[in-house]
Tab-separated table of C-alpha atoms and ligand atoms in Angstrom:
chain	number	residue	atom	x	y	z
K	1	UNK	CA	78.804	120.945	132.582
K	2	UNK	CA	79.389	120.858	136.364
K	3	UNK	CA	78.743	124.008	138.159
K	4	UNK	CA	81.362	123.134	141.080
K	5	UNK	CA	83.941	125.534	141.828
K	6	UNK	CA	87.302	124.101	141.091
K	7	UNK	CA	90.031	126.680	141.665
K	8	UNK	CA	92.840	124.920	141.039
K	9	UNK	CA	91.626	123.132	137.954
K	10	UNK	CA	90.908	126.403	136.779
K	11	UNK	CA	94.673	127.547	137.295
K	12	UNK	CA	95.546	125.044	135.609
K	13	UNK	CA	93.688	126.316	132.186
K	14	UNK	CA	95.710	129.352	132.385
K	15	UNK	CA	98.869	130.337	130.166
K	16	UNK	CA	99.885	129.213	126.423
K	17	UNK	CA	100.350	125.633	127.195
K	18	UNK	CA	97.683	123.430	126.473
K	19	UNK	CA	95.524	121.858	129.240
K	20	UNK	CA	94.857	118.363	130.478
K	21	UNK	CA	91.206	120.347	132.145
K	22	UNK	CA	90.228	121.322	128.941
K	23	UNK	CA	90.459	117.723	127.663
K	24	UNK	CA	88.747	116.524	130.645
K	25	UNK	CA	86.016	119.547	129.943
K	26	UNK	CA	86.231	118.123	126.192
K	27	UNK	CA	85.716	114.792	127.273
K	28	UNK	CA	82.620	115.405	129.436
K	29	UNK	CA	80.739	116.726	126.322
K	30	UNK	CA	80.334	112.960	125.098
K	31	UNK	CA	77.137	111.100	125.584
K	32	UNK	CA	77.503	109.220	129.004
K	33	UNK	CA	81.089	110.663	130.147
K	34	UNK	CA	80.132	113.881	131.875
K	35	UNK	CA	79.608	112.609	135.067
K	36	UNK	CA	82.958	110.324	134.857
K	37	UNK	CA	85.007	113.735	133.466
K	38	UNK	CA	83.434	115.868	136.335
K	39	UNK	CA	84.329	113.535	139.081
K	40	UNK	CA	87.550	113.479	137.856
K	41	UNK	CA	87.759	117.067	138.276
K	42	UNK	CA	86.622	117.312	141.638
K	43	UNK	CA	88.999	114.182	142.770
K	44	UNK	CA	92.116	116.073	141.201
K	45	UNK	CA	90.800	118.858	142.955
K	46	UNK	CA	90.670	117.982	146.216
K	47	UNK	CA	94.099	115.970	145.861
K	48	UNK	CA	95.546	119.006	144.733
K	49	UNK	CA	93.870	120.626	147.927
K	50	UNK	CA	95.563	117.918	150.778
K	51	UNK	CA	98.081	117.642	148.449
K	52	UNK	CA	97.900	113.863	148.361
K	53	UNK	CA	96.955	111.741	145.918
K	54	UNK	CA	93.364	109.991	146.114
K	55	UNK	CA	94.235	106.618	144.571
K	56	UNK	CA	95.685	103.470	145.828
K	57	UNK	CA	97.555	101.015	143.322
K	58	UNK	CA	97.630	97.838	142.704
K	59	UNK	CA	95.755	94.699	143.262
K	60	UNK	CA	95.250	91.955	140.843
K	61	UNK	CA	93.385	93.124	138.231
K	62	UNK	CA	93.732	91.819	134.328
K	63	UNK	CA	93.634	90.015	131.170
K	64	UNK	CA	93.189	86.172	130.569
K	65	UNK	CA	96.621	84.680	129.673
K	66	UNK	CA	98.480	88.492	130.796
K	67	UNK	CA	99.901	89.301	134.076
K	68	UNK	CA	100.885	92.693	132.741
K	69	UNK	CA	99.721	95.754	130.917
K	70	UNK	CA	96.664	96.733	134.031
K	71	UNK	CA	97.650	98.836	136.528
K	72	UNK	CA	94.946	98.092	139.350
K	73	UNK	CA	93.869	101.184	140.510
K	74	UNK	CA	91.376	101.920	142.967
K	75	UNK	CA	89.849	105.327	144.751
K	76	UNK	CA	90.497	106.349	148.889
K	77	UNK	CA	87.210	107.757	149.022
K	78	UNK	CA	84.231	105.774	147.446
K	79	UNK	CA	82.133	106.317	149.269
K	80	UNK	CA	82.046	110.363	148.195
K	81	UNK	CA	83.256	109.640	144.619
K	82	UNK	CA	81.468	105.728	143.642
K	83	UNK	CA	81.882	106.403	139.764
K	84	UNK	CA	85.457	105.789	140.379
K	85	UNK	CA	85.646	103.080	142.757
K	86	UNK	CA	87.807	101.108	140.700
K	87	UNK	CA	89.754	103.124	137.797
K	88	UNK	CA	91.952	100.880	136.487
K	89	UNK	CA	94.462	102.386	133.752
K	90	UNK	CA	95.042	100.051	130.393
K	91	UNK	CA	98.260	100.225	128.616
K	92	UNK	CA	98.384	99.861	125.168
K	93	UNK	CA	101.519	98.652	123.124
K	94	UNK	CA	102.091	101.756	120.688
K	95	UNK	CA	103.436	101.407	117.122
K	96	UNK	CA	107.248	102.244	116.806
K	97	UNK	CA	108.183	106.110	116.299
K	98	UNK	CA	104.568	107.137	117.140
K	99	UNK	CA	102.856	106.475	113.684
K	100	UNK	CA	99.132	106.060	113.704
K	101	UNK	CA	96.502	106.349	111.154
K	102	UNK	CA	93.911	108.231	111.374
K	103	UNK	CA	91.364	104.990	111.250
K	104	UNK	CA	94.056	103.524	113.953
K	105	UNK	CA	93.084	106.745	116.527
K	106	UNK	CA	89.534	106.475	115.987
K	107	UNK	CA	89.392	102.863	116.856
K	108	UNK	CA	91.768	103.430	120.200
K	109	UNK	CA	89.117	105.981	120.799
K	110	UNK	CA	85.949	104.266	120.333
K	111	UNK	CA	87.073	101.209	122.149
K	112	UNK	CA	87.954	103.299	125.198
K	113	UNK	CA	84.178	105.411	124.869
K	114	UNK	CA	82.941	101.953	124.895
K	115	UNK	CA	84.407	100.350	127.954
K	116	UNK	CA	86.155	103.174	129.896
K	117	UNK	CA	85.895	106.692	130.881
K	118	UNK	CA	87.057	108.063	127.118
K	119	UNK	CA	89.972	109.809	128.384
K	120	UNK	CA	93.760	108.990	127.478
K	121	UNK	CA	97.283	109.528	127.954
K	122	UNK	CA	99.105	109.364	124.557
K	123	UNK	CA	101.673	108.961	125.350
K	124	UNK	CA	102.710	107.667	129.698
K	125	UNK	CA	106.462	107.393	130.240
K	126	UNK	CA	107.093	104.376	129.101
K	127	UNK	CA	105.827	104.763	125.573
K	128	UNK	CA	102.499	103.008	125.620
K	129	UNK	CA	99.132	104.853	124.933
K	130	UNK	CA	97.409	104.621	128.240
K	131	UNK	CA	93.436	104.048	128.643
K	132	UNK	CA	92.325	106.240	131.808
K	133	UNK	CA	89.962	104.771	134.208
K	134	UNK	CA	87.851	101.468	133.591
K	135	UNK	CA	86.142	98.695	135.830
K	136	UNK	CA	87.481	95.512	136.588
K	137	UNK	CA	84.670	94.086	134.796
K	138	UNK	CA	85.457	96.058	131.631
K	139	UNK	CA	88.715	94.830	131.280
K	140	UNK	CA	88.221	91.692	129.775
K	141	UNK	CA	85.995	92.783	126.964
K	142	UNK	CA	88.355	95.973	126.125
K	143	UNK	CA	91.031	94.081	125.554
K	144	UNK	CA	88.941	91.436	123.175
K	145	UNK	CA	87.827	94.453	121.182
K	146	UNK	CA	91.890	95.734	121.388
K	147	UNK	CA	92.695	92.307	119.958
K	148	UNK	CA	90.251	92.023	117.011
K	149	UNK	CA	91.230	95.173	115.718
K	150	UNK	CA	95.174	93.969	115.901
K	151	UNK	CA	95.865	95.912	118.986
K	152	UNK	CA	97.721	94.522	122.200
K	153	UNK	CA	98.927	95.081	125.949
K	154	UNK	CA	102.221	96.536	126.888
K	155	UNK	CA	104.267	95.674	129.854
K	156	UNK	CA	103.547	96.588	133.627
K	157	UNK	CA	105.030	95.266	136.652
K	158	UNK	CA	108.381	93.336	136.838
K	159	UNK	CA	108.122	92.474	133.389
K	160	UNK	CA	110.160	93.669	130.270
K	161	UNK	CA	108.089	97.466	129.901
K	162	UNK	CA	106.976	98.205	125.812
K	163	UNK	CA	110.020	98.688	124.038
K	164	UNK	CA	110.266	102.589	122.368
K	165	UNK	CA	111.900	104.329	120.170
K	166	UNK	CA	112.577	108.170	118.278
K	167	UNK	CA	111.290	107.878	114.321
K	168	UNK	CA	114.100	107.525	113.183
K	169	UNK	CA	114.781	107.374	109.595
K	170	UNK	CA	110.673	108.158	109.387
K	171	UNK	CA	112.198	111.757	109.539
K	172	UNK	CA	115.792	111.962	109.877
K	173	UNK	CA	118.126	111.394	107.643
K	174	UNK	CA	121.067	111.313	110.146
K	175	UNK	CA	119.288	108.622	111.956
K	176	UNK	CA	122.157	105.447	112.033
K	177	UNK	CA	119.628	102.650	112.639
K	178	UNK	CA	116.399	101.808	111.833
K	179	UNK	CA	115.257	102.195	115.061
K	180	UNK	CA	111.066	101.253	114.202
K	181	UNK	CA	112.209	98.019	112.412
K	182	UNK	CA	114.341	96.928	115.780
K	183	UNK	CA	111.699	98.268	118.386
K	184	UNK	CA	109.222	96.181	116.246
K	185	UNK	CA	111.445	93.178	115.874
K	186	UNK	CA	112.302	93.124	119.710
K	187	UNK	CA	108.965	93.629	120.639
K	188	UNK	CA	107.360	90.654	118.908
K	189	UNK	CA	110.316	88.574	119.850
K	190	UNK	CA	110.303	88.799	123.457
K	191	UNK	CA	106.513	88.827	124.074
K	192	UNK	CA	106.577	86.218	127.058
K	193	UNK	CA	109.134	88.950	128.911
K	194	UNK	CA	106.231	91.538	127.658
K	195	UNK	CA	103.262	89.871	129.236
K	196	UNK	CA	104.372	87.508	131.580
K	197	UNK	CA	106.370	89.273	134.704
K	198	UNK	CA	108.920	87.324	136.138
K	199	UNK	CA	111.754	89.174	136.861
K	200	UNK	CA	112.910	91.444	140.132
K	201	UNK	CA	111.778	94.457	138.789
K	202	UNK	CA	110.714	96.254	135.316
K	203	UNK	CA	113.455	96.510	132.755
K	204	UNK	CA	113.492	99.184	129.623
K	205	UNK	CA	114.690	99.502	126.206
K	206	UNK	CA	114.781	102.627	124.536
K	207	UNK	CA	116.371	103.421	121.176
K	208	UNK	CA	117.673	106.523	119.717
K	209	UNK	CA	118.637	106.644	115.825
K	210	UNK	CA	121.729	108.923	116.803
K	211	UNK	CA	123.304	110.422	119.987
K	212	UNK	CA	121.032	113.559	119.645
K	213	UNK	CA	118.608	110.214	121.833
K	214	UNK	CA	115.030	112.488	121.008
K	215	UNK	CA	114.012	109.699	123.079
K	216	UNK	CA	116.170	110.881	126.476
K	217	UNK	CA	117.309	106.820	126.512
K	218	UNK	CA	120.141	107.299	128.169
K	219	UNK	CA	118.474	108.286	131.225
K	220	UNK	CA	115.189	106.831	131.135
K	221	UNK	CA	115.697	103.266	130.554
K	222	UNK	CA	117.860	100.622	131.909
K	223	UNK	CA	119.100	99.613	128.222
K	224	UNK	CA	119.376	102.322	125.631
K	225	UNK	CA	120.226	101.816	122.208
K	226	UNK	CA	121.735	104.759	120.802
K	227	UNK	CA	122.246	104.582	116.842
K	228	UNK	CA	126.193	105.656	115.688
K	229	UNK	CA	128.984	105.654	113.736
K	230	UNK	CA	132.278	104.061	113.770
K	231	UNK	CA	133.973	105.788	110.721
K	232	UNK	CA	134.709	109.063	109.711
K	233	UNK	CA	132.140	112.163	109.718
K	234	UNK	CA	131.065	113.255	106.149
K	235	UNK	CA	132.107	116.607	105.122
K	236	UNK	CA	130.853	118.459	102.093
K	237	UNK	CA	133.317	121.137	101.866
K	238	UNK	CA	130.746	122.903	99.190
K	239	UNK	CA	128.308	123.646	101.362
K	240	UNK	CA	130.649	123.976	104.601
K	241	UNK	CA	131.898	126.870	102.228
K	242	UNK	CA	128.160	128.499	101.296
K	243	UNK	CA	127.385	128.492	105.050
K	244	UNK	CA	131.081	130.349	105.467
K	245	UNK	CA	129.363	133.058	102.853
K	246	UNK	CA	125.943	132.944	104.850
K	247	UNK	CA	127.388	134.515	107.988
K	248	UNK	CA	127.036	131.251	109.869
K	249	UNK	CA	129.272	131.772	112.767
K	250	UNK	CA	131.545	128.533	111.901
K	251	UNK	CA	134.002	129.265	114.435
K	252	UNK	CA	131.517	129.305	117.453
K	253	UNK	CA	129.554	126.132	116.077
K	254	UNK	CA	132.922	124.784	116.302
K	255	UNK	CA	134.054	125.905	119.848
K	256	UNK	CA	131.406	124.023	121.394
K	257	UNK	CA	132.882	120.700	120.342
K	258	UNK	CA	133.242	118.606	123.620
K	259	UNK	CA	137.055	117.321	122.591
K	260	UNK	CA	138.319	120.283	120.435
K	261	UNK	CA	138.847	117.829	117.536
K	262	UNK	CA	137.067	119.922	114.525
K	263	UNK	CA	138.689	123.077	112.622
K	264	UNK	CA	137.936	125.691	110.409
K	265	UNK	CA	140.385	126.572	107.943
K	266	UNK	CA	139.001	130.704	107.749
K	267	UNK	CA	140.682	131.231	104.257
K	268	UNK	CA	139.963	127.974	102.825
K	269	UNK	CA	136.838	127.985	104.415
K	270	UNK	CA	137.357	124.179	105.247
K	271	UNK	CA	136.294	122.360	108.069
K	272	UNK	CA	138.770	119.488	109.224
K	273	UNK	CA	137.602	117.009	112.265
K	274	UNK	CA	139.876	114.214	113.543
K	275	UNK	CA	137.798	111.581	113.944
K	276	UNK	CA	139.841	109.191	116.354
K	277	UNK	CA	139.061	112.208	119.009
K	278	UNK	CA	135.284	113.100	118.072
K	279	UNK	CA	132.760	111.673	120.252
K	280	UNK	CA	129.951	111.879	117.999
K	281	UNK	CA	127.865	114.228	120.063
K	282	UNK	CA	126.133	115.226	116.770
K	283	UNK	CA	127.045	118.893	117.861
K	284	UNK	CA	128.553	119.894	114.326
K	285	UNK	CA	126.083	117.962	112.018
K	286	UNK	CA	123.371	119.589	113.792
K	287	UNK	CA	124.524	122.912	113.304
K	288	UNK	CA	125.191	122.913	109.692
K	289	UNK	CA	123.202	119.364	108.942
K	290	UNK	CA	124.023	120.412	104.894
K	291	UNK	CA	127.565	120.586	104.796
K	292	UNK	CA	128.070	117.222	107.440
K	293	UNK	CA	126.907	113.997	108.019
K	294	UNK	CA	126.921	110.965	109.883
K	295	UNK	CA	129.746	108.284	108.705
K	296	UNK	CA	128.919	105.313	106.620
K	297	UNK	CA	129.374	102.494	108.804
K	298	UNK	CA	126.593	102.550	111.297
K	299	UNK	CA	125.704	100.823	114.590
K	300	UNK	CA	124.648	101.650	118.135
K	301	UNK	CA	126.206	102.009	121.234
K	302	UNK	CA	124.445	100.166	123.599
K	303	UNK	CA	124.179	101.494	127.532
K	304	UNK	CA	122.680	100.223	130.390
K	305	UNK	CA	121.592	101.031	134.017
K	306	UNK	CA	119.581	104.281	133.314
K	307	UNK	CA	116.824	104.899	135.297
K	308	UNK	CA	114.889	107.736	137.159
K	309	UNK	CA	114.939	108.283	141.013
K	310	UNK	CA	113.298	105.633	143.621
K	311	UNK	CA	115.624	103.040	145.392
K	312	UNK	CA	118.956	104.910	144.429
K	313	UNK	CA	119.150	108.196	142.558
K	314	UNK	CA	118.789	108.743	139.483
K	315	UNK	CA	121.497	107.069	137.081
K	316	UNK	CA	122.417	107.814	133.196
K	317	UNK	CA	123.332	105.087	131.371
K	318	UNK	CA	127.145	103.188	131.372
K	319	UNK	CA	128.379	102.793	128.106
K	320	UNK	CA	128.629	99.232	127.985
K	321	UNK	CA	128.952	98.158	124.117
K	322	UNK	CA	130.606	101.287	122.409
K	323	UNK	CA	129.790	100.115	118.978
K	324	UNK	CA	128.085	96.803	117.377
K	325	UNK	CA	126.449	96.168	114.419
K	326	UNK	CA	122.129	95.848	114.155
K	327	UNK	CA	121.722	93.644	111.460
K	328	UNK	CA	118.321	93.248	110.367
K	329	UNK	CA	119.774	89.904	108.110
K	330	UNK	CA	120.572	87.923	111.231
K	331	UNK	CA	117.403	88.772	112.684
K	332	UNK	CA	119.124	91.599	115.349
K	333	UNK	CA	120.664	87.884	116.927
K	334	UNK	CA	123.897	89.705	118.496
K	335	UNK	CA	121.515	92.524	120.309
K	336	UNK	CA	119.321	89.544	121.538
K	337	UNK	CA	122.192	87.391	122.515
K	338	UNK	CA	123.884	90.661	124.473
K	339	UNK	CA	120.637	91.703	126.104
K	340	UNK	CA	119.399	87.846	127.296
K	341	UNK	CA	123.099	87.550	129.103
K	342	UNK	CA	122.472	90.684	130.975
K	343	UNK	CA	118.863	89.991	131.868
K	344	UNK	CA	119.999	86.461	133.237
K	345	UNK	CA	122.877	87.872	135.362
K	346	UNK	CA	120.521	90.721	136.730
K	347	UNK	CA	117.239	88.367	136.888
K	348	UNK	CA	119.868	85.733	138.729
K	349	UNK	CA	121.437	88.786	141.639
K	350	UNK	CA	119.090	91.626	142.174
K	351	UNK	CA	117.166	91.528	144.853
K	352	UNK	CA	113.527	92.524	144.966
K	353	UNK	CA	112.596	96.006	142.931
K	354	UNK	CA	116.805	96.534	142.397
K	355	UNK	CA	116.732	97.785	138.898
K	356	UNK	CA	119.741	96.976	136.525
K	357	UNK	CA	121.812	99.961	137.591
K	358	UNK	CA	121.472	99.614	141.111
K	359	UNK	CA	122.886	96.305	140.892
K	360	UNK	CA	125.775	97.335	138.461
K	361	UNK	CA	126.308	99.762	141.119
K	362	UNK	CA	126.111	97.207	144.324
K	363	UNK	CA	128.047	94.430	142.719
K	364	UNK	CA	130.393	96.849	140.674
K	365	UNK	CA	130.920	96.828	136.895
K	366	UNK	CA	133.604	94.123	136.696
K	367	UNK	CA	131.522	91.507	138.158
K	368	UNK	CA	128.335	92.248	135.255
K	369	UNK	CA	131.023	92.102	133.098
K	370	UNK	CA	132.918	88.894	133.634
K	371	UNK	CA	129.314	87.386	133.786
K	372	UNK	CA	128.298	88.341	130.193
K	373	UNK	CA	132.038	87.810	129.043
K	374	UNK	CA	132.971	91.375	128.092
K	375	UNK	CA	136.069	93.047	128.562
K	376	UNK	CA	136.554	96.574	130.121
K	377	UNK	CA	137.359	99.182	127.718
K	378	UNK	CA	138.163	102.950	128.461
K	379	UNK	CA	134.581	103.894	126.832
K	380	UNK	CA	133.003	102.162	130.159
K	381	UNK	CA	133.461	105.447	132.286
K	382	UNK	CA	131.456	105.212	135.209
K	383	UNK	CA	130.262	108.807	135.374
K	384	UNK	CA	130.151	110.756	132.659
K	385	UNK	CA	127.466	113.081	134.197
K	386	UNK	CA	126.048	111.111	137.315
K	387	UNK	CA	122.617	113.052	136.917
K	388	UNK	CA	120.877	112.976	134.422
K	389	UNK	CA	119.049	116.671	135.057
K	390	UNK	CA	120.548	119.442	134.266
K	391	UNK	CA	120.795	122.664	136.309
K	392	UNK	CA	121.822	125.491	134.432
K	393	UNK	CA	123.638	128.669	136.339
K	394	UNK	CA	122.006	132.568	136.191
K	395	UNK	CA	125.859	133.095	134.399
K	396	UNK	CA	124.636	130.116	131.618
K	397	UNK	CA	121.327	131.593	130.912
K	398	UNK	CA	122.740	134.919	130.360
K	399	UNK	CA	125.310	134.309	128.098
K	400	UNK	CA	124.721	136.239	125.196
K	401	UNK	CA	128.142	134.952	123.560
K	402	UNK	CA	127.488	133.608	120.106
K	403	UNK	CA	125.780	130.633	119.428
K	404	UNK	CA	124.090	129.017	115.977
K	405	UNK	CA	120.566	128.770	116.228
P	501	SF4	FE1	116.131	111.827	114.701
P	501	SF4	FE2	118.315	111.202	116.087
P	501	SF4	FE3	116.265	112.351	117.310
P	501	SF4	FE4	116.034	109.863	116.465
P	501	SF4	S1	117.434	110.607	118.050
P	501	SF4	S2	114.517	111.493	116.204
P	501	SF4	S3	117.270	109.882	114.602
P	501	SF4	S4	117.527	113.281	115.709
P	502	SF4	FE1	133.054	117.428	117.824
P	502	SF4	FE2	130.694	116.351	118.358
P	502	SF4	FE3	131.235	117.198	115.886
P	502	SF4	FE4	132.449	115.038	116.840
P	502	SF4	S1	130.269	115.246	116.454
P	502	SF4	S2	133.406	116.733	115.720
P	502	SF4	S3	132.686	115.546	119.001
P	502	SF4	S4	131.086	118.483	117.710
């Protein structure tokens, strides 16, 4: 181990959380990687120090047959750090919901100890598992070794970026779709849009199982498929009555409804909702998940334009389609027709690096819609919340009034 003081990586070890240092100390206790982990160090180090980063990106570095999936990445200072002249980062397409096998880690692993610096990000913003630091020469061969063990790229650039998506009905039963069958099906389907960039800019789809969106899709991606409900919300009045009789504090639960349209009936000990005015917000079934449920005929909602802050702020997501079917029998064909009109209108008017919802919001809404033949409806509100980021008051984080945990 290095013997070079590093007080800011050594901050950074401090408190309960755990500590991308330590796996870089971890990391440098493999055969051949200390002087690669230590470097690393120092360079994070001293960026921390001019507070600037040490890297430039970009370049033309990649696969045979890919233009996405590297991200060229190369160091300001080689001279005073050569091991990491080039450090080019590898993105791997992950399985939907996050599900690996044990044997499936193990080979990511030993493939990146073999032809990179052995350290990882599982997962980078996007979704993919990203390989850390490798040489341009490297690249070829990691990505043979990816392929003969069923592994591929994801998307980088101004392509179509890996598809993600929550686990859906892997763990919840209130999920609405199955969102690892679609991500899955999507993926393989539009593999050229993957690999092959060709568009102004990148373009995301995320996909939530309900509107609790685990996956933050709504504001992280430019179309976000949100799994929900079109019918009424399931109420079991049995349990909504042993909840009643465990002190659950029914009438607070209920007070936080965003449109007022649930009720408890005190004596009864009923709940009542009227579901032409509920928004499923999954508030209620959250708080007393036994006693309600999701309705019976499922969908998504589809909204687009979400995306963090660079050209234009940051933007949630319109509500574009309120409700449509995902049928796995016709092969997901209305999501795919939907989604290749609005990539053709967007590919056709943005300009360079204009992501989808800073062209909705140059050309206006009507004009996306008249392209891919939709008509407004009142669901299409334009801002909802404009931010995506919350800011809560001193007032909201000391309000002690009752709340369900
Ligand atoms: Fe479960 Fe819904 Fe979260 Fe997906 S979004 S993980 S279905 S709670
Ligand atoms: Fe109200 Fe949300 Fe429950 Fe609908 S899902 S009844 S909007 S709390």
């Amino acid at each position: 181990m290095s013997t070079t003081k590093r007080p800011m990586m050594e901050e950074m070890m401090n408190g309960r959380w755990p500590s991308f240092v330590h796996e870089f100390e971890k990391n440098a206790t493999i055969e051949g990687k200390e002087e690669i982990s230590n470097v690393m160090l120092d360079v994070l180090e001293e960026s921390y120090e001019i507070k600037k980063p040490l890297w430039k990106h970009g370049g033309i570095v990649g696969v045979r047959g890919y233009g996405g999936g590297v991200v060229g990445r190369y160091s300001l200072k080689p001279e005073k750090y050569p091991i990491v002249t080039e450090f080019h980062t590898m993105r791997i397409n992950q399985p939907s919901g996050f599900f690996y096998t044990s044997d499936d880690i193990r080979t990511l692993s030993d493939i990146w100890e073999k032809h990179g610096s052995g350290m990882t990000n599982m997962h980078g913003a996007t979704g993919d598992v990203v390989f850390l630091g490798t040489t341009t020469e490297e690249l070829q061969p990691a990505f043979n070794d990816l392929s003969e063990h069923g592994w591929d790229l994801g998307g980088s650039g101004s392509d179509l970026r890996t598809p993600s998506c929550c686990v859906g009905p892997g763990r919840c039963e209130d999920a609405c779709i199955d969102t690892l069958d679609f991500t899955n099906n999507v993926t393989h389907h539009y593999q050229m849009e993957l690999h092959r960039p060709m568009w102004p800019y990148k373009s995301k789809i995320k996909v939530s199982g309900c509107p609790n969106d685990c996956v933050s899709a709504t504001a992280r991606s430019d179309i976000a498929v949100i799994g929900t409900w079109r019918d009424d919300i399931q109420i079991d009045q049995k349990e909504v009555a042993a909840y009643a009789d465990a002190g659950l504090p029914i009438k607070a639960i209920i007070s936080r409804c965003p449109t007022k349209c649930i009720s408890f009936d005190e004596d009864k000990k009923e709940l009542t909702v009227d579901n032409e005015n509920c928004t499923r917000c999954m508030h209620c079934i959250n708080a007393m998940p036994k006693a309600l449920h999701i309705g019976k005929d499922k969908g998504c909602s589809i909204l687009l334009g979400g995306k963090a802050t660079i050209v234009q702020s940051a933007f949630i997501g319109w509500v574009v389609v309120p409700f449509m079917k995902l049928d796995k029998e016709n092969d997901y064909e209305n999501f795919k027709e939907f989604v290749e009109s609005v990539w053709d209108w967007w590919d056709e008017h943005a300009k360079t690096r204009e992501r989808l919802g800073e062209l909705i919001y140059r050309l206006g809404m009507n004009s996306m819609l008249k392209a891919i033949d939709l008509k407004p409806m009142p669901q299409m509100v334009r801002f909802p919340r404009e931010n995506p980021y919350i800011y809560w008051s001193e007032e909201d984080l000391n309000d002690e009034s009752e709340v369900a945990e």
